[in-house]
PDB file of C-alpha atoms in Angstrom:
ATOM      1  CA  MET A   1     -12.781 -18.318  -7.827  1.00  0.00           C
ATOM      2  CA  SER A   2     -14.277 -15.499  -9.903  1.00  0.00           C
ATOM      3  CA  ALA A   3     -12.966 -11.445  -9.492  1.00  0.00           C
ATOM      4  CA  THR A   4     -15.996 -10.241  -7.958  1.00  0.00           C
ATOM      5  CA  ASP A   5     -16.003 -13.198  -5.196  1.00  0.00           C
ATOM      6  CA  TRP A   6     -12.781 -12.362  -4.367  1.00  0.00           C
ATOM      7  CA  TYR A   7     -13.194  -8.723  -3.623  1.00  0.00           C
ATOM      8  CA  ALA A   8     -15.348  -6.320  -1.710  1.00  0.00           C
ATOM      9  CA  HIS A   9     -15.824  -2.744  -1.764  1.00  0.00           C
ATOM     10  CA  LYS A  10     -17.589  -0.348   0.259  1.00  0.00           C
ATOM     11  CA  SER A  11     -18.225   3.117  -1.273  1.00  0.00           C
ATOM     12  CA  LEU A  12     -17.217   6.260   0.270  1.00  0.00           C
ATOM     13  CA  GLU A  13     -17.700   9.880   0.615  1.00  0.00           C
ATOM     14  CA  ASN A  14     -15.501  11.872  -2.337  1.00  0.00           C
ATOM     15  CA  GLY A  15     -15.867   9.161  -5.214  1.00  0.00           C
ATOM     16  CA  VAL A  16     -13.351   7.207  -2.674  1.00  0.00           C
ATOM     17  CA  PHE A  17     -14.273   3.260  -2.651  1.00  0.00           C
ATOM     18  CA  TRP A  18     -12.464   1.189  -0.297  1.00  0.00           C
ATOM     19  CA  ILE A  19     -11.617  -2.722  -1.642  1.00  0.00           C
ATOM     20  CA  GLN A  20     -10.351  -5.418   0.472  1.00  0.00           C
ATOM     21  CA  GLU A  21      -9.833  -9.363  -0.418  1.00  0.00           C
ATOM     22  CA  ARG A  22     -12.019 -11.785   1.496  1.00  0.00           C
ATOM     23  CA  PHE A  23     -10.788 -14.082   1.285  1.00  0.00           C
ATOM     24  CA  TYR A  24      -7.210 -12.807   2.489  1.00  0.00           C
ATOM     25  CA  GLU A  25      -7.521 -13.368   7.160  1.00  0.00           C
ATOM     26  CA  SER A  26      -4.691 -11.775   7.788  1.00  0.00           C
ATOM     27  CA  GLY A  27      -3.344  -8.797   9.381  1.00  0.00           C
ATOM     28  CA  ASN A  28      -1.061  -8.237   6.370  1.00  0.00           C
ATOM     29  CA  ARG A  29      -4.415  -7.410   3.958  1.00  0.00           C
ATOM     30  CA  ALA A  30      -4.030  -4.559   2.744  1.00  0.00           C
ATOM     31  CA  ASN A  31      -6.730  -2.127   2.284  1.00  0.00           C
ATOM     32  CA  ILE A  32      -7.003  -0.847  -1.726  1.00  0.00           C
ATOM     33  CA  TRP A  33      -8.372   2.616  -2.156  1.00  0.00           C
ATOM     34  CA  LEU A  34     -10.408   3.813  -5.696  1.00  0.00           C
ATOM     35  CA  ILE A  35     -10.086   7.088  -6.514  1.00  0.00           C
ATOM     36  CA  ARG A  36     -12.428   8.097  -9.508  1.00  0.00           C
ATOM     37  CA  GLY A  37     -11.768  11.981 -10.900  1.00  0.00           C
ATOM     38  CA  SER A  38     -13.201  13.962 -13.282  1.00  0.00           C
ATOM     39  CA  HIS A  39     -10.231  13.341 -16.363  1.00  0.00           C
ATOM     40  CA  GLN A  40      -8.189  10.195 -14.274  1.00  0.00           C
ATOM     41  CA  ASP A  41      -9.357   7.689 -11.791  1.00  0.00           C
ATOM     42  CA  ILE A  42      -6.427   5.809  -9.597  1.00  0.00           C
ATOM     43  CA  VAL A  43      -5.817   2.769  -7.556  1.00  0.00           C
ATOM     44  CA  ILE A  44      -3.958   2.811  -4.004  1.00  0.00           C
ATOM     45  CA  ASP A  45      -2.011  -0.258  -3.940  1.00  0.00           C
ATOM     46  CA  THR A  46      -3.125  -3.356  -5.155  1.00  0.00           C
ATOM     47  CA  GLY A  47      -3.764  -6.649  -2.705  1.00  0.00           C
ATOM     48  CA  LEU A  48      -1.770  -9.616  -3.883  1.00  0.00           C
ATOM     49  CA  GLY A  49      -3.118  -9.954  -7.016  1.00  0.00           C
ATOM     50  CA  LEU A  50      -4.966 -13.910  -6.793  1.00  0.00           C
ATOM     51  CA  ARG A  51      -7.787 -12.437  -8.736  1.00  0.00           C
ATOM     52  CA  SER A  52      -8.068  -9.636 -11.215  1.00  0.00           C
ATOM     53  CA  LEU A  53      -8.843  -6.552  -9.900  1.00  0.00           C
ATOM     54  CA  PRO A  54      -9.287  -4.734 -12.402  1.00  0.00           C
ATOM     55  CA  GLU A  55     -12.101  -7.138 -13.852  1.00  0.00           C
ATOM     56  CA  TYR A  56     -14.075  -6.230 -10.366  1.00  0.00           C
ATOM     57  CA  ILE A  57     -13.637  -2.433 -10.395  1.00  0.00           C
ATOM     58  CA  ASN A  58     -15.480  -3.121 -14.105  1.00  0.00           C
ATOM     59  CA  SER A  59     -17.600  -5.207 -12.790  1.00  0.00           C
ATOM     60  CA  LYS A  60     -19.147  -3.670 -10.758  1.00  0.00           C
ATOM     61  CA  GLY A  61     -19.085  -0.616 -12.171  1.00  0.00           C
ATOM     62  CA  LEU A  62     -17.381   1.748  -9.770  1.00  0.00           C
ATOM     63  CA  LEU A  63     -15.514   4.138 -13.140  1.00  0.00           C
ATOM     64  CA  GLY A  64     -19.099   4.492 -14.121  1.00  0.00           C
ATOM     65  CA  ASP A  65     -19.337   5.560 -18.042  1.00  0.00           C
ATOM     66  CA  ASP A  66     -17.449   8.684 -18.001  1.00  0.00           C
ATOM     67  CA  SER A  67     -16.254   9.701 -21.441  1.00  0.00           C
ATOM     68  CA  LYS A  68     -14.146  12.607 -19.954  1.00  0.00           C
ATOM     69  CA  ARG A  69     -12.082   9.956 -18.332  1.00  0.00           C
ATOM     70  CA  LYS A  70      -9.849   9.132 -21.819  1.00  0.00           C
ATOM     71  CA  ASN A  71      -6.684   7.797 -19.083  1.00  0.00           C
ATOM     72  CA  PRO A  72      -6.203   4.271 -18.588  1.00  0.00           C
ATOM     73  CA  LEU A  73      -6.847   3.217 -14.786  1.00  0.00           C
ATOM     74  CA  LEU A  74      -3.660   4.508 -13.217  1.00  0.00           C
ATOM     75  CA  ALA A  75      -2.307   2.549 -10.107  1.00  0.00           C
ATOM     76  CA  ILE A  76      -0.624   3.439  -7.284  1.00  0.00           C
ATOM     77  CA  GLY A  77       1.965   1.311  -5.203  1.00  0.00           C
ATOM     78  CA  THR A  78       2.215   3.213  -1.542  1.00  0.00           C
ATOM     79  CA  HIS A  79       5.634   0.793  -1.313  1.00  0.00           C
ATOM     80  CA  VAL A  80       6.029  -2.363  -3.325  1.00  0.00           C
ATOM     81  CA  HIS A  81       5.549  -5.098  -0.508  1.00  0.00           C
ATOM     82  CA  PHE A  82       4.001  -8.379  -1.789  1.00  0.00           C
ATOM     83  CA  ASP A  83       0.496  -7.091   0.204  1.00  0.00           C
ATOM     84  CA  HIS A  84       0.068  -4.678  -1.886  1.00  0.00           C
ATOM     85  CA  SER A  85       2.448  -4.340  -4.997  1.00  0.00           C
ATOM     86  CA  GLY A  86       1.040  -7.974  -6.107  1.00  0.00           C
ATOM     87  CA  GLY A  87      -1.540  -6.515  -8.525  1.00  0.00           C
ATOM     88  CA  LEU A  88       0.586  -3.916  -9.624  1.00  0.00           C
ATOM     89  CA  HIS A  89       1.541  -6.478 -13.164  1.00  0.00           C
ATOM     90  CA  GLN A  90      -2.840  -6.240 -14.037  1.00  0.00           C
ATOM     91  CA  PHE A  91      -2.183  -2.544 -14.947  1.00  0.00           C
ATOM     92  CA  GLN A  92      -1.637  -0.741 -18.145  1.00  0.00           C
ATOM     93  CA  GLN A  93      -0.259   2.692 -16.308  1.00  0.00           C
ATOM     94  CA  VAL A  94       1.587   1.793 -13.223  1.00  0.00           C
ATOM     95  CA  GLY A  95       3.090   3.644 -10.505  1.00  0.00           C
ATOM     96  CA  VAL A  96       6.015   3.628  -7.778  1.00  0.00           C
ATOM     97  CA  HIS A  97       8.900   5.613  -6.004  1.00  0.00           C
ATOM     98  CA  LYS A  98      12.183   5.877  -8.362  1.00  0.00           C
ATOM     99  CA  ALA A  99      13.774   3.922  -5.502  1.00  0.00           C
ATOM    100  CA  GLU A 100      12.210   0.395  -5.352  1.00  0.00           C
ATOM    101  CA  VAL A 101      11.212   0.595  -9.210  1.00  0.00           C
ATOM    102  CA  ASP A 102      14.498  -1.656 -10.209  1.00  0.00           C
ATOM    103  CA  ALA A 103      12.635  -4.331  -7.347  1.00  0.00           C
ATOM    104  CA  LEU A 104       9.416  -4.223  -8.987  1.00  0.00           C
ATOM    105  CA  ALA A 105      10.291  -4.834 -12.554  1.00  0.00           C
ATOM    106  CA  ASN A 106      12.781  -7.727 -11.612  1.00  0.00           C
ATOM    107  CA  GLY A 107      10.119  -9.222  -9.818  1.00  0.00           C
ATOM    108  CA  ASP A 108      12.887  -9.310  -6.285  1.00  0.00           C
ATOM    109  CA  ASN A 109      10.173 -11.585  -3.984  1.00  0.00           C
ATOM    110  CA  PHE A 110      13.350 -10.419  -0.914  1.00  0.00           C
ATOM    111  CA  GLU A 111      12.590  -6.708  -1.233  1.00  0.00           C
ATOM    112  CA  THR A 112       8.549  -6.971  -1.690  1.00  0.00           C
ATOM    113  CA  VAL A 113       8.929  -9.226   1.488  1.00  0.00           C
ATOM    114  CA  THR A 114       6.641 -11.895  -0.325  1.00  0.00           C
ATOM    115  CA  TRP A 115       5.784 -14.310   2.841  1.00  0.00           C
ATOM    116  CA  LEU A 116       2.281 -15.914   2.701  1.00  0.00           C
ATOM    117  CA  SER A 117       1.001 -18.931   4.757  1.00  0.00           C
ATOM    118  CA  ASP A 118      -2.140 -21.544   3.550  1.00  0.00           C
ATOM    119  CA  ARG A 119      -3.647 -20.885   6.704  1.00  0.00           C
ATOM    120  CA  GLU A 120      -4.206 -16.571   5.686  1.00  0.00           C
ATOM    121  CA  ILE A 121      -5.811 -17.962   2.471  1.00  0.00           C
ATOM    122  CA  VAL A 122      -9.197 -19.084   3.875  1.00  0.00           C
ATOM    123  CA  GLU A 123     -10.613 -19.818   0.415  1.00  0.00           C
ATOM    124  CA  ASP A 124      -8.496 -20.998  -2.669  1.00  0.00           C
ATOM    125  CA  PRO A 125      -8.784 -18.865  -5.563  1.00  0.00           C
ATOM    126  CA  ALA A 126      -8.192 -21.031  -7.765  1.00  0.00           C
ATOM    127  CA  PRO A 127      -7.737 -25.168  -7.510  1.00  0.00           C
ATOM    128  CA  GLY A 128      -4.600 -26.815  -5.782  1.00  0.00           C
ATOM    129  CA  TRP A 129      -3.461 -23.071  -5.499  1.00  0.00           C
ATOM    130  CA  ARG A 130      -1.162 -23.211  -2.678  1.00  0.00           C
ATOM    131  CA  ALA A 131       0.593 -19.686  -0.858  1.00  0.00           C
ATOM    132  CA  ARG A 132       4.408 -21.319  -1.758  1.00  0.00           C
ATOM    133  CA  GLN A 133       3.811 -21.036  -5.120  1.00  0.00           C
ATOM    134  CA  TYR A 134       3.118 -17.450  -4.673  1.00  0.00           C
ATOM    135  CA  LYS A 135       5.429 -14.562  -6.431  1.00  0.00           C
ATOM    136  CA  VAL A 136       4.643 -10.904  -6.687  1.00  0.00           C
ATOM    137  CA  LYS A 137       5.250 -10.891 -10.731  1.00  0.00           C
ATOM    138  CA  ALA A 138       7.586  -8.633 -12.294  1.00  0.00           C
ATOM    139  CA  VAL A 139       6.378  -5.348 -14.215  1.00  0.00           C
ATOM    140  CA  THR A 140       7.968  -2.218 -15.393  1.00  0.00           C
ATOM    141  CA  PRO A 141       6.340   0.873 -14.092  1.00  0.00           C
ATOM    142  CA  THR A 142       5.055   3.526 -16.168  1.00  0.00           C
ATOM    143  CA  HIS A 143       5.071   6.654 -13.986  1.00  0.00           C
ATOM    144  CA  ILE A 144       8.622   6.324 -11.778  1.00  0.00           C
ATOM    145  CA  LEU A 145       7.631   8.653  -9.241  1.00  0.00           C
ATOM    146  CA  GLN A 146       9.942  10.712  -6.051  1.00  0.00           C
ATOM    147  CA  GLU A 147       9.134  13.619  -3.772  1.00  0.00           C
ATOM    148  CA  GLY A 148       6.551  16.739  -4.797  1.00  0.00           C
ATOM    149  CA  ASP A 149       5.502  15.268  -7.539  1.00  0.00           C
ATOM    150  CA  VAL A 150       1.359  15.859  -8.609  1.00  0.00           C
ATOM    151  CA  ILE A 151      -0.993  13.657  -9.967  1.00  0.00           C
ATOM    152  CA  ASN A 152      -3.529  14.972 -11.681  1.00  0.00           C
ATOM    153  CA  LEU A 153      -7.050  13.401 -11.940  1.00  0.00           C
ATOM    154  CA  GLY A 154      -9.042  16.231 -12.963  1.00  0.00           C
ATOM    155  CA  ASP A 155     -10.979  17.509 -10.234  1.00  0.00           C
ATOM    156  CA  ARG A 156      -8.420  16.656  -7.904  1.00  0.00           C
ATOM    157  CA  GLN A 157      -4.810  16.277  -6.917  1.00  0.00           C
ATOM    158  CA  LEU A 158      -2.734  14.071  -4.788  1.00  0.00           C
ATOM    159  CA  THR A 159       0.361  14.921  -3.978  1.00  0.00           C
ATOM    160  CA  VAL A 160       3.701  12.547  -3.469  1.00  0.00           C
ATOM    161  CA  LEU A 161       5.030  12.119  -0.419  1.00  0.00           C
ATOM    162  CA  HIS A 162       8.535  10.379  -0.196  1.00  0.00           C
ATOM    163  CA  MET A 163       8.225   9.177   3.330  1.00  0.00           C
ATOM    164  CA  PRO A 164      10.930   6.061   3.585  1.00  0.00           C
ATOM    165  CA  GLY A 165      11.244   4.195   7.461  1.00  0.00           C
ATOM    166  CA  HIS A 166       9.173   1.498   6.521  1.00  0.00           C
ATOM    167  CA  SER A 167      10.359   0.544   2.914  1.00  0.00           C
ATOM    168  CA  ARG A 168      13.033   2.617   0.915  1.00  0.00           C
ATOM    169  CA  GLY A 169      10.226   4.146  -1.014  1.00  0.00           C
ATOM    170  CA  SER A 170       7.221   4.318   1.565  1.00  0.00           C
ATOM    171  CA  ILE A 171       5.226   7.338  -0.360  1.00  0.00           C
ATOM    172  CA  CYS A 172       2.497   9.058   0.993  1.00  0.00           C
ATOM    173  CA  LEU A 173      -0.541  10.716  -1.405  1.00  0.00           C
ATOM    174  CA  HIS A 174      -1.915  14.252  -0.182  1.00  0.00           C
ATOM    175  CA  ASP A 175      -5.017  15.515  -1.241  1.00  0.00           C
ATOM    176  CA  LYS A 176      -4.244  19.081   0.011  1.00  0.00           C
ATOM    177  CA  GLU A 177      -8.136  19.639  -0.558  1.00  0.00           C
ATOM    178  CA  ASN A 178      -9.482  17.500   0.788  1.00  0.00           C
ATOM    179  CA  LYS A 179      -7.275  17.376   3.494  1.00  0.00           C
ATOM    180  CA  MET A 180      -6.672  13.380   3.029  1.00  0.00           C
ATOM    181  CA  LEU A 181      -3.842  11.140   3.569  1.00  0.00           C
ATOM    182  CA  PHE A 182      -3.147   7.936   2.180  1.00  0.00           C
ATOM    183  CA  SER A 183      -0.219   6.791   4.321  1.00  0.00           C
ATOM    184  CA  GLY A 184       0.346   3.070   3.541  1.00  0.00           C
ATOM    185  CA  ASP A 185       1.849   1.433   5.251  1.00  0.00           C
ATOM    186  CA  VAL A 186       4.180   4.544   6.884  1.00  0.00           C
ATOM    187  CA  VAL A 187       1.310   5.050   9.452  1.00  0.00           C
ATOM    188  CA  TYR A 188      -2.138   2.723  10.253  1.00  0.00           C
ATOM    189  CA  ASP A 189      -3.517   2.569  13.545  1.00  0.00           C
ATOM    190  CA  GLY A 190      -0.922  -0.374  14.659  1.00  0.00           C
ATOM    191  CA  SER A 191       2.766  -1.009  15.371  1.00  0.00           C
ATOM    192  CA  MET A 192       4.921   0.230  12.635  1.00  0.00           C
ATOM    193  CA  ILE A 193       7.172  -2.135  10.973  1.00  0.00           C
ATOM    194  CA  ASP A 194      10.563  -0.993  10.910  1.00  0.00           C
ATOM    195  CA  TRP A 195      12.335  -4.155  10.995  1.00  0.00           C
ATOM    196  CA  LEU A 196      12.437  -5.557   7.415  1.00  0.00           C
ATOM    197  CA  PRO A 197      15.793  -6.267   5.215  1.00  0.00           C
ATOM    198  CA  TYR A 198      15.473  -2.262   3.361  1.00  0.00           C
ATOM    199  CA  SER A 199      13.291  -0.133   6.768  1.00  0.00           C
ATOM    200  CA  ARG A 200      15.402   2.600   8.690  1.00  0.00           C
ATOM    201  CA  ILE A 201      14.734   4.090  11.914  1.00  0.00           C
ATOM    202  CA  SER A 202      16.335   7.004  11.086  1.00  0.00           C
ATOM    203  CA  ASP A 203      14.583   7.298   8.010  1.00  0.00           C
ATOM    204  CA  TYR A 204      11.071   6.323   9.968  1.00  0.00           C
ATOM    205  CA  ILE A 205      11.446   9.045  12.975  1.00  0.00           C
ATOM    206  CA  HIS A 206      12.213  12.052  10.083  1.00  0.00           C
ATOM    207  CA  SER A 207       8.560  10.816   7.913  1.00  0.00           C
ATOM    208  CA  CYS A 208       6.796  11.297  11.643  1.00  0.00           C
ATOM    209  CA  GLU A 209       8.816  14.257  12.013  1.00  0.00           C
ATOM    210  CA  ARG A 210       6.414  15.442   8.752  1.00  0.00           C
ATOM    211  CA  LEU A 211       3.298  13.876   9.840  1.00  0.00           C
ATOM    212  CA  VAL A 212       3.175  15.668  12.932  1.00  0.00           C
ATOM    213  CA  GLU A 213       4.256  19.027  11.332  1.00  0.00           C
ATOM    214  CA  MET A 214       1.290  18.366   8.934  1.00  0.00           C
ATOM    215  CA  VAL A 215      -1.359  17.828  11.418  1.00  0.00           C
ATOM    216  CA  ASP A 216       0.196  21.056  13.450  1.00  0.00           C
ATOM    217  CA  LYS A 217      -0.512  22.341  10.722  1.00  0.00           C
ATOM    218  CA  GLU A 218      -3.963  21.381   9.719  1.00  0.00           C
ATOM    219  CA  GLU A 219      -3.248  20.029   6.765  1.00  0.00           C
ATOM    220  CA  ILE A 220      -4.544  16.498   7.152  1.00  0.00           C
ATOM    221  CA  ASP A 221      -8.025  15.852   8.897  1.00  0.00           C
ATOM    222  CA  GLN A 222      -8.341  12.186   7.933  1.00  0.00           C
ATOM    223  CA  VAL A 223      -6.109   8.820   6.890  1.00  0.00           C
ATOM    224  CA  MET A 224      -6.655   6.474   4.948  1.00  0.00           C
ATOM    225  CA  PRO A 225      -4.013   3.861   5.457  1.00  0.00           C
ATOM    226  CA  GLY A 226      -2.649   0.566   3.930  1.00  0.00           C
ATOM    227  CA  HIS A 227      -4.188  -1.686   6.796  1.00  0.00           C
ATOM    228  CA  TYR A 228      -7.077  -1.539   8.959  1.00  0.00           C
ATOM    229  CA  ASN A 229      -9.783   1.582   9.509  1.00  0.00           C
ATOM    230  CA  THR A 230      -9.522   5.131   8.651  1.00  0.00           C
ATOM    231  CA  PHE A 231      -8.780   7.712  11.670  1.00  0.00           C
ATOM    232  CA  GLY A 232      -8.484  11.547  13.012  1.00  0.00           C
ATOM    233  CA  SER A 233      -5.887  14.198  12.750  1.00  0.00           C
ATOM    234  CA  LYS A 234      -4.861  13.611  16.665  1.00  0.00           C
ATOM    235  CA  ARG A 235      -5.021  10.198  16.374  1.00  0.00           C
ATOM    236  CA  LEU A 236      -2.275  10.516  13.460  1.00  0.00           C
ATOM    237  CA  HIS A 237      -0.596  12.756  15.933  1.00  0.00           C
ATOM    238  CA  ARG A 238      -0.241  10.344  18.465  1.00  0.00           C
ATOM    239  CA  LEU A 239       0.776   7.483  16.913  1.00  0.00           C
ATOM    240  CA  ALA A 240       3.421   9.550  14.610  1.00  0.00           C
ATOM    241  CA  SER A 241       4.900  11.331  18.465  1.00  0.00           C
ATOM    242  CA  ASN A 242       4.661   7.481  20.363  1.00  0.00           C
ATOM    243  CA  TYR A 243       7.227   6.157  17.728  1.00  0.00           C
ATOM    244  CA  ILE A 244       9.128   9.114  17.547  1.00  0.00           C
ATOM    245  CA  ALA A 245       9.957   8.907  21.452  1.00  0.00           C
ATOM    246  CA  SER A 246      10.017   5.113  21.200  1.00  0.00           C
ATOM    247  CA  ALA A 247      13.333   4.844  18.828  1.00  0.00           C
ATOM    248  CA  GLY A 248      15.704   4.969  21.512  1.00  0.00           C
ATOM    249  CA  ALA A 249      19.456   3.197  21.621  1.00  0.00           C
ATOM    250  CA  CYS A 250      16.966  -0.280  23.135  1.00  0.00           C
ATOM    251  CA  HIS A 251      14.563  -0.208  20.780  1.00  0.00           C
ATOM    252  CA  ARG A 252      17.252  -0.088  17.491  1.00  0.00           C
ATOM    253  CA  ALA A 253      19.658  -2.313  19.227  1.00  0.00           C
ATOM    254  CA  SER A 254      16.234  -5.513  19.840  1.00  0.00           C
ATOM    255  CA  THR A 255      15.186  -4.193  16.343  1.00  0.00           C
ATOM    256  CA  CYS A 256      18.528  -4.561  14.771  1.00  0.00           C
ATOM    257  CA  VAL A 257      18.644  -8.057  15.910  1.00  0.00           C
ATOM    258  CA  VAL A 258      14.980  -8.650  14.110  1.00  0.00           C
ATOM    259  CA  LYS A 259      15.398  -7.342  11.098  1.00  0.00           C
ATOM    260  CA  SER A 260      18.559 -10.448  10.847  1.00  0.00           C
ATOM    261  CA  ILE A 261      16.310 -12.681  11.407  1.00  0.00           C
ATOM    262  CA  ALA A 262      13.814 -12.193   8.856  1.00  0.00           C
ATOM    263  CA  SER A 263      15.906 -11.344   6.864  1.00  0.00           C
ATOM    264  CA  LEU A 264      17.631 -14.524   6.743  1.00  0.00           C
ATOM    265  CA  ALA A 265      13.730 -15.813   7.110  1.00  0.00           C
ATOM    266  CA  LEU A 266      13.272 -14.710   3.794  1.00  0.00           C
ATOM    267  CA  ARG A 267      15.988 -15.656   1.819  1.00  0.00           C
ATOM    268  CA  ALA A 268      15.305 -18.919   2.965  1.00  0.00           C
ATOM    269  CA  SER A 269      11.557 -19.275   2.561  1.00  0.00           C
ATOM    270  CA  ASN A 270      12.139 -17.310  -1.017  1.00  0.00           C
ATOM    271  CA  SER A 271      14.897 -19.801  -2.268  1.00  0.00           C
ATOM    272  CA  ARG A 272      12.781 -22.975  -1.923  1.00  0.00           C
ATOM    273  CA  SER A 273       9.847 -21.290  -3.512  1.00  0.00           C
ATOM    274  CA  ALA A 274      12.419 -20.934  -6.426  1.00  0.00           C
ATOM    275  CA  CYS A 275      13.196 -24.214  -6.921  1.00  0.00           C
TER     276      CYS A 275
END
């Protein structure tokens, strides 16, 4: 299957494109965001990487032919989980938070929580393809990100916000001028996952408190999440507030049990795949 068949996109306002993998039918299917800038273009998250994302972007002319854009396309992972980082190796410039640099550079498929089944891929990307063969390919990041870094696209700037909890290197990218938040898996319109190997509830609470504060300060109008549909500031406030309110002792105890089971399952799965 060609890259042009595998992906589909929708053009949004302000030079933003929403890309998805058409034949990955799962709640884990990540949103891929392409943002055009006057001097630099950026991809936020890259999906599974089963087909070439750069090839799709180029074949569809999503970057245009502006000669002022002299820098190679920059791919940023909001975190290194497989559904977001699988295609990072396809790009010349790659950025992730410093807490997850080693996981990506070493191809650590435990920390990337690689968990893919044949039934989620409804059209094989290549003849004979099987999910058990899938791994996140190692790539050494060229951009090591941390809190407060500013990614300059020329006519717009994105500020890196370290928001751990879902994973230890989870980030959001905040377009202050346009009041847009690219939130990765820190928050989306669904249940927040805090039971993975490197999840931490106390960190998640702090990250949600930051999100509530940003809404209260009217710094966010629109959220471009890692999964599902976009939403506004009121919904963001409700999602973050609900998580804070629910993260009590009972939640922590039950999450601890689920986290242990998930860690064992991930280690067993990746051990079999390596054989």
